[in-house]
mmCIF file of N, CA and C in Angstrom:
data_model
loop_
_atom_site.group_PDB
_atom_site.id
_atom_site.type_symbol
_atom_site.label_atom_id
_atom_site.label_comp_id
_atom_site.label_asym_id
_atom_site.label_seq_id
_atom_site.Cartn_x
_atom_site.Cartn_y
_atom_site.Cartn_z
ATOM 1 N N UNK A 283 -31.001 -0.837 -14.252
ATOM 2 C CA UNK A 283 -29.654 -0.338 -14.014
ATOM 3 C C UNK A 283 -28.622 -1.328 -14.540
ATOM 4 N N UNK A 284 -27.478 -0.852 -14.975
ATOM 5 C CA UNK A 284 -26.341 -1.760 -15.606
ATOM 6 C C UNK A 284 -25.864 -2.303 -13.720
ATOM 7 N N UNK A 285 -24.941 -3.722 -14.122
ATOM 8 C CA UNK A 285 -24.598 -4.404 -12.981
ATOM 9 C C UNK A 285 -23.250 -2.821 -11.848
ATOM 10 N N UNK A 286 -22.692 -2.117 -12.861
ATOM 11 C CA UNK A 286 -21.859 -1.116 -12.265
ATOM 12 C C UNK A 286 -22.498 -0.212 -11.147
ATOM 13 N N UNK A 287 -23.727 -0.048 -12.040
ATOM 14 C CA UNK A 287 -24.718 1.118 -11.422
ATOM 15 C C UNK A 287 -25.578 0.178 -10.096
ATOM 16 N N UNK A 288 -25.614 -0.877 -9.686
ATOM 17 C CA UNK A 288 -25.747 -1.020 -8.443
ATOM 18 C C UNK A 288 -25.066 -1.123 -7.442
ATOM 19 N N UNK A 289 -23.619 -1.561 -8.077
ATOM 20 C CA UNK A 289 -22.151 -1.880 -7.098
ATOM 21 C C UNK A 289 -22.144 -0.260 -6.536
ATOM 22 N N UNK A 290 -22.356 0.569 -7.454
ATOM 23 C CA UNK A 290 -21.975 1.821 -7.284
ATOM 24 C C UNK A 290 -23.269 2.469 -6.444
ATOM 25 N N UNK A 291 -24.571 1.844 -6.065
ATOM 26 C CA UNK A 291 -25.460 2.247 -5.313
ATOM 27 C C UNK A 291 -25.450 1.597 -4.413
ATOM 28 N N UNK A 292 -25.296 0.388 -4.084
ATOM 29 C CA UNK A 292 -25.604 -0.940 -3.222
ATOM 30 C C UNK A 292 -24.536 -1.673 -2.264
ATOM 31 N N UNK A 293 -23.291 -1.272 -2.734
ATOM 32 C CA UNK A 293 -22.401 -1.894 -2.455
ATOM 33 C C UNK A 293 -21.208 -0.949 -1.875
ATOM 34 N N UNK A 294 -20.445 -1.954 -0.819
ATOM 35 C CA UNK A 294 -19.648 -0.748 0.371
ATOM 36 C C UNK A 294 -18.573 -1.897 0.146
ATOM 37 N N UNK A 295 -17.326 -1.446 0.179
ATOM 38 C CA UNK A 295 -16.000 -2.415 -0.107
ATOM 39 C C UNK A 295 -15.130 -1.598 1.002
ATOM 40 N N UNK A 296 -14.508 -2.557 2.270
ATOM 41 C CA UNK A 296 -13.172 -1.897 3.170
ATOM 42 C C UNK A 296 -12.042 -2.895 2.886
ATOM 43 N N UNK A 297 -10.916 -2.593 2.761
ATOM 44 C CA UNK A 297 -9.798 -3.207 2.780
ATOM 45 C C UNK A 297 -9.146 -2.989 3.421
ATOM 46 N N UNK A 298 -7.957 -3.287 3.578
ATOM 47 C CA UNK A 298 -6.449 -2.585 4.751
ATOM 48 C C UNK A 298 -5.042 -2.402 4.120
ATOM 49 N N UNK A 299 -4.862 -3.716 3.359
ATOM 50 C CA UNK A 299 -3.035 -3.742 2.727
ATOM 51 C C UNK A 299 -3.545 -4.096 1.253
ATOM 52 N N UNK A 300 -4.584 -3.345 0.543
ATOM 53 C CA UNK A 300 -4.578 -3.969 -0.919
ATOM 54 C C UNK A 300 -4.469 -2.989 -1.862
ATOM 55 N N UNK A 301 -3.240 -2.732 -2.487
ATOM 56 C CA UNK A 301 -3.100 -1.606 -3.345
ATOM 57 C C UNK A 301 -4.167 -1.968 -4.562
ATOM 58 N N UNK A 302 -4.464 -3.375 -4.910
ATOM 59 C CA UNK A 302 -5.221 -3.171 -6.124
ATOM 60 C C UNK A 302 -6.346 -2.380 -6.092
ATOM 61 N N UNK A 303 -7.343 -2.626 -4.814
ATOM 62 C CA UNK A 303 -8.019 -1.419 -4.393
ATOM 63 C C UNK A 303 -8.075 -0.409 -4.674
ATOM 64 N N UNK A 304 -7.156 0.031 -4.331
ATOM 65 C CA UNK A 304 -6.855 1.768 -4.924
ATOM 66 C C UNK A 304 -6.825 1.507 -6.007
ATOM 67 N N UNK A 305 -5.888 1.198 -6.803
ATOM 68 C CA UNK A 305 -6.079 1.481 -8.145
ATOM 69 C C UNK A 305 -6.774 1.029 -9.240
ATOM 70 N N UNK A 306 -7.557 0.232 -8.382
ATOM 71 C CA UNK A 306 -9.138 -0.064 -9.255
ATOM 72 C C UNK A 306 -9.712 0.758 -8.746
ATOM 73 N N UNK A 307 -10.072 1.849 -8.127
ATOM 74 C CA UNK A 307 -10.900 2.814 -7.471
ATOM 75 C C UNK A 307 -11.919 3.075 -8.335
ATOM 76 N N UNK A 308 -11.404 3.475 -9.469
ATOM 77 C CA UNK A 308 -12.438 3.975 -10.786
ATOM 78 C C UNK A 308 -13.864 3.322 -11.829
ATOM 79 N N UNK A 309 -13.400 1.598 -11.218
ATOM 80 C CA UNK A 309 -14.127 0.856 -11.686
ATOM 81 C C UNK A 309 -15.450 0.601 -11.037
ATOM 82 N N UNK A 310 -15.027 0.103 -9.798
ATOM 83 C CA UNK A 310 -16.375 0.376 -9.050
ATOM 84 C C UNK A 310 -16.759 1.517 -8.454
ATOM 85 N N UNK A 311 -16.140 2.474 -8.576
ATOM 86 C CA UNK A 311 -16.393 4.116 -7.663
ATOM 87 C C UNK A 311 -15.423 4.046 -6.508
ATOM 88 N N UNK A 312 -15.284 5.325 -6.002
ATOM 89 C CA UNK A 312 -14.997 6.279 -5.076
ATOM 90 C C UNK A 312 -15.610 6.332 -3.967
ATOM 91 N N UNK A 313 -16.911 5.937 -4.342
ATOM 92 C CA UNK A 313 -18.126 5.971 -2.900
ATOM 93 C C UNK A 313 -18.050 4.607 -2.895
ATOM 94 N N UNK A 314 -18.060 3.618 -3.284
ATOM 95 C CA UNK A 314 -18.109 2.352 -2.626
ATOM 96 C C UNK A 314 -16.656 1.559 -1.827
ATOM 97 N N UNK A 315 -15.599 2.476 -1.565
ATOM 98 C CA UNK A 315 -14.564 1.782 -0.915
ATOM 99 C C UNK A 315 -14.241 2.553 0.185
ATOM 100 N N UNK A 316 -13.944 1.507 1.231
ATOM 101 C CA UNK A 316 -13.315 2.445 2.743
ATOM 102 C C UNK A 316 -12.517 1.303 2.952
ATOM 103 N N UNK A 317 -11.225 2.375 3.739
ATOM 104 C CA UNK A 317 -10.010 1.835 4.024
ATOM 105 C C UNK A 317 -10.443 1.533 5.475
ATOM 106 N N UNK A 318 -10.102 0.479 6.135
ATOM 107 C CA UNK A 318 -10.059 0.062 7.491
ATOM 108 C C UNK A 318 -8.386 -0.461 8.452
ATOM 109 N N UNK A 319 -8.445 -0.037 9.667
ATOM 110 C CA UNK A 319 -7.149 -0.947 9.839
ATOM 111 C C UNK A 319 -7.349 -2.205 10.778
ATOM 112 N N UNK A 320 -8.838 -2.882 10.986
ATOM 113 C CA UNK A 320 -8.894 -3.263 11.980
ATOM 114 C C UNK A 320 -8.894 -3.891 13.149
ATOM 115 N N UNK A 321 -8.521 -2.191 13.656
ATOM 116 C CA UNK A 321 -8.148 -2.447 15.210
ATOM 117 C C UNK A 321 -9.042 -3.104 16.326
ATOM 118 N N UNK A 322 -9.310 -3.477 16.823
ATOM 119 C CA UNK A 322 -7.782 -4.056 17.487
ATOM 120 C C UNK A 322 -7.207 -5.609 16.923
ATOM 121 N N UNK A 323 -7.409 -5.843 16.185
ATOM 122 C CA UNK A 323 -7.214 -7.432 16.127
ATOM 123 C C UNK A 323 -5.503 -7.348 15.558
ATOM 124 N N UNK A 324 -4.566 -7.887 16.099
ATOM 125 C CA UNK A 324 -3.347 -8.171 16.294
ATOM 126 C C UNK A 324 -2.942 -8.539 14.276
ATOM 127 N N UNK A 325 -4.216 -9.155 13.446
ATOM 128 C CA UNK A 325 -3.606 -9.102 12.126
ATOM 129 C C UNK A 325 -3.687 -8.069 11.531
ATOM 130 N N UNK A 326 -4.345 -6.948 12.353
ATOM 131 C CA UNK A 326 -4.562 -6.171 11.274
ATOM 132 C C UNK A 326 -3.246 -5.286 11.045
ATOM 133 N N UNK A 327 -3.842 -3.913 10.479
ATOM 134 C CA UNK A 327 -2.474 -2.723 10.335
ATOM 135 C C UNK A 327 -2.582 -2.152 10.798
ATOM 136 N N UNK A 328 -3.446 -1.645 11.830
ATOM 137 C CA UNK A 328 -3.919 -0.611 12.980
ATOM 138 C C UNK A 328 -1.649 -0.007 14.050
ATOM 139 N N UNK A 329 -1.049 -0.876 13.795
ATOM 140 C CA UNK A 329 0.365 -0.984 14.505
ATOM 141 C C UNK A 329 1.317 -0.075 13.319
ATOM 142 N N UNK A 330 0.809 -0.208 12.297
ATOM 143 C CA UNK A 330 1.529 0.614 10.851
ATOM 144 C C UNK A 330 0.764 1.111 9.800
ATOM 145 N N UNK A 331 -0.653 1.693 10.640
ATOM 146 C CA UNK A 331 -1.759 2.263 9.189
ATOM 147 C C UNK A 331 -0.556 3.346 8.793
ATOM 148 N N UNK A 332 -0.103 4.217 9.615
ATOM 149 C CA UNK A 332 0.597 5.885 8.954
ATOM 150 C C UNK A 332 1.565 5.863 7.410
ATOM 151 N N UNK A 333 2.190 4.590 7.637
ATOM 152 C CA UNK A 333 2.950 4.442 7.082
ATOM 153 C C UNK A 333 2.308 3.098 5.798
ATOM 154 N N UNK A 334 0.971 2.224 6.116
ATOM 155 C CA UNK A 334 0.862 2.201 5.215
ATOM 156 C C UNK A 334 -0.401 2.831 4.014
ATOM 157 N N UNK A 335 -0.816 3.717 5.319
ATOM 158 C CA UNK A 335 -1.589 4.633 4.168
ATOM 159 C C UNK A 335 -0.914 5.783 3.643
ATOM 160 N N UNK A 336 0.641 6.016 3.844
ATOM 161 C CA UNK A 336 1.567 7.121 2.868
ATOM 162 C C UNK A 336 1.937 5.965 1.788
ATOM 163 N N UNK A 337 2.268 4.952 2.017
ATOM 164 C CA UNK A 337 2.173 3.967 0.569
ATOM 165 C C UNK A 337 1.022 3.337 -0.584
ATOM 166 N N UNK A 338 0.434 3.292 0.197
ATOM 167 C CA UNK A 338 -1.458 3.072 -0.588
ATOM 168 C C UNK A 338 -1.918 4.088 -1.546
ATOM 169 N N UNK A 339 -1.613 5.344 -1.046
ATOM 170 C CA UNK A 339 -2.259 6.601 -1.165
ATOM 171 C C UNK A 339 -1.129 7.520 -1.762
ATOM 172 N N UNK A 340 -0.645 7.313 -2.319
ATOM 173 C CA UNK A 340 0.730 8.383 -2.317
ATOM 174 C C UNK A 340 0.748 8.763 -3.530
ATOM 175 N N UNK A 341 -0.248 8.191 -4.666
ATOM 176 C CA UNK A 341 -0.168 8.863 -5.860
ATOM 177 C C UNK A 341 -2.133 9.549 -6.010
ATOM 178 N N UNK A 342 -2.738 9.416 -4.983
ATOM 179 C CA UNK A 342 -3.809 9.311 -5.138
ATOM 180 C C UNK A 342 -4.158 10.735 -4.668
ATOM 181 N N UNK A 343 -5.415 11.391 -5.881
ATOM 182 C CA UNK A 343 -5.670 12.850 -5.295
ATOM 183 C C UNK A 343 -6.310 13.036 -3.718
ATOM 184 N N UNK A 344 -6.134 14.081 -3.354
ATOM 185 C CA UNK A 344 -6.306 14.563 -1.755
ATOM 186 C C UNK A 344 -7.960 14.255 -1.697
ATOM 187 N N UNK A 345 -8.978 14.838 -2.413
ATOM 188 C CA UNK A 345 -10.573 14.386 -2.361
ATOM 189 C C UNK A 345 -10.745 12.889 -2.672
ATOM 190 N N UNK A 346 -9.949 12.123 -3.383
ATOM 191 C CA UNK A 346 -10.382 10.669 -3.590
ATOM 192 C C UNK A 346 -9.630 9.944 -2.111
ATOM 193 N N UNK A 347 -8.524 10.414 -1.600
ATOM 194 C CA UNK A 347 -7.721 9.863 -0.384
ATOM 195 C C UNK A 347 -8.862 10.181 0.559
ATOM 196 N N UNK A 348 -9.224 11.658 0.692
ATOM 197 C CA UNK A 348 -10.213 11.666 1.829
ATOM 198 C C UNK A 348 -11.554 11.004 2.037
ATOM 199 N N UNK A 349 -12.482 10.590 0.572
ATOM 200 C CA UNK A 349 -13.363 9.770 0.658
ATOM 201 C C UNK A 349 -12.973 8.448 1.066
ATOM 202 N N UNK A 350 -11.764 7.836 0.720
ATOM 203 C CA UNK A 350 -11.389 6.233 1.197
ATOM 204 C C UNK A 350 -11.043 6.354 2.309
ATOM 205 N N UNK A 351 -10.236 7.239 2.772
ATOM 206 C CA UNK A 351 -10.250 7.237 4.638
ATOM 207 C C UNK A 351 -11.159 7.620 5.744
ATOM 208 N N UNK A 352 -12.313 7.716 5.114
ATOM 209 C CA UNK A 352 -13.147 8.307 6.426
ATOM 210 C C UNK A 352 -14.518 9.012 5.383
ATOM 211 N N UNK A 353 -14.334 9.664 4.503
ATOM 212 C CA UNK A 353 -15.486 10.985 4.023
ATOM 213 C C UNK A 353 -16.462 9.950 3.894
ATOM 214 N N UNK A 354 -16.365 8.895 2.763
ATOM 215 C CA UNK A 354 -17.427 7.982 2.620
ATOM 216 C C UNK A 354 -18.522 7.282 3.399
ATOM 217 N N UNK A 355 -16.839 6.892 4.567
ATOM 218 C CA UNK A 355 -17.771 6.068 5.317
ATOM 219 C C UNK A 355 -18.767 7.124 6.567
ATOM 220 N N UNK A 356 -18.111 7.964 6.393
ATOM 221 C CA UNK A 356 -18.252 9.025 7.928
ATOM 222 C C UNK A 356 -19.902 9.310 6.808
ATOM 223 N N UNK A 357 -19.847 9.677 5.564
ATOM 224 C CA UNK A 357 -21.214 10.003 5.086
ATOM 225 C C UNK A 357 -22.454 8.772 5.059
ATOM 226 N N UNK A 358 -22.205 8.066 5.247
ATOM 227 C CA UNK A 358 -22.582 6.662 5.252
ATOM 228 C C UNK A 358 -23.560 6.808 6.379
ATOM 229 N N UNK A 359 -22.679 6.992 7.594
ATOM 230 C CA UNK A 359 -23.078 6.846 8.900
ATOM 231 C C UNK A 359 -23.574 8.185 9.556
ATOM 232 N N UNK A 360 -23.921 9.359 8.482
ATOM 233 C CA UNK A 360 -24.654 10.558 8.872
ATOM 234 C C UNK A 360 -23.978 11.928 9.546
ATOM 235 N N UNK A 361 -21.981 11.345 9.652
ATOM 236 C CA UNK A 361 -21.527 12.679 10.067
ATOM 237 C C UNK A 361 -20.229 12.629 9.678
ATOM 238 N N UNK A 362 -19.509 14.049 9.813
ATOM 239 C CA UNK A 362 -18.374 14.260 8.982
ATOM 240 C C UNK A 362 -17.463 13.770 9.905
ATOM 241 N N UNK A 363 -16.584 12.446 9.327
ATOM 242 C CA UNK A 363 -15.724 11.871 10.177
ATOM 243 C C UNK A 363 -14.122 12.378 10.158
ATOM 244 N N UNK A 364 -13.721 12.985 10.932
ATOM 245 C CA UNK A 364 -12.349 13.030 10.734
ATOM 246 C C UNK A 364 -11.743 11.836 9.567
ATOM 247 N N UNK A 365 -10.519 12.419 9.061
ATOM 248 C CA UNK A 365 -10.057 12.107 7.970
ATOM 249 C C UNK A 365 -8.623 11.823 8.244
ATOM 250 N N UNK A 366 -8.059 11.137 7.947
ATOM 251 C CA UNK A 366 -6.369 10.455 8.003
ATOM 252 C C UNK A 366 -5.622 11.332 7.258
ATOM 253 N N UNK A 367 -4.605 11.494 7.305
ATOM 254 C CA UNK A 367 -3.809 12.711 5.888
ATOM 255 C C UNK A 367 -2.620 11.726 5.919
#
């Protein structure tokens, strides 16, 4: 396998406030990134995910937004996870 084709089998990426993320989406895949906010820890964004996943996400199609908020990981873990909009 090329080094892409394992990132893209092998490998799981979560972030919280990193737009490059998103818009590297394409390089390493769609299935290897999930957005996290996490809660509870006082650094995270869990206090302003709404507002900063309408900025993260705001040019990004509705099936690639729903795999980074939840579809991926919810498939990951064997069930369909509610999804952020």
């Amino acid at each position: 396998l090329t080094p892409s084709e394992y990132v893209q089998r092998q490998f799981h990426v979560s972030f919280q406030d990193d737009p490059v993320a998103v818009a590297a989406r394409h390089i390493s895949g769609i299935s290897t990134i999930v957005w996290g906010a996490d809660y509870p820890h006082a650094e995270g964004t869990f206090r302003k995910s709404q507002q900063l996943i309408d900025s993260l996400f705001a040019d990004v199609p509705d099936d690639e937004r729903a795999a980074m908020l939840g579809g991926t990981l919810g498939g990951m873990l064997g069930f369909a996870a509610p999804v952020a909009t």
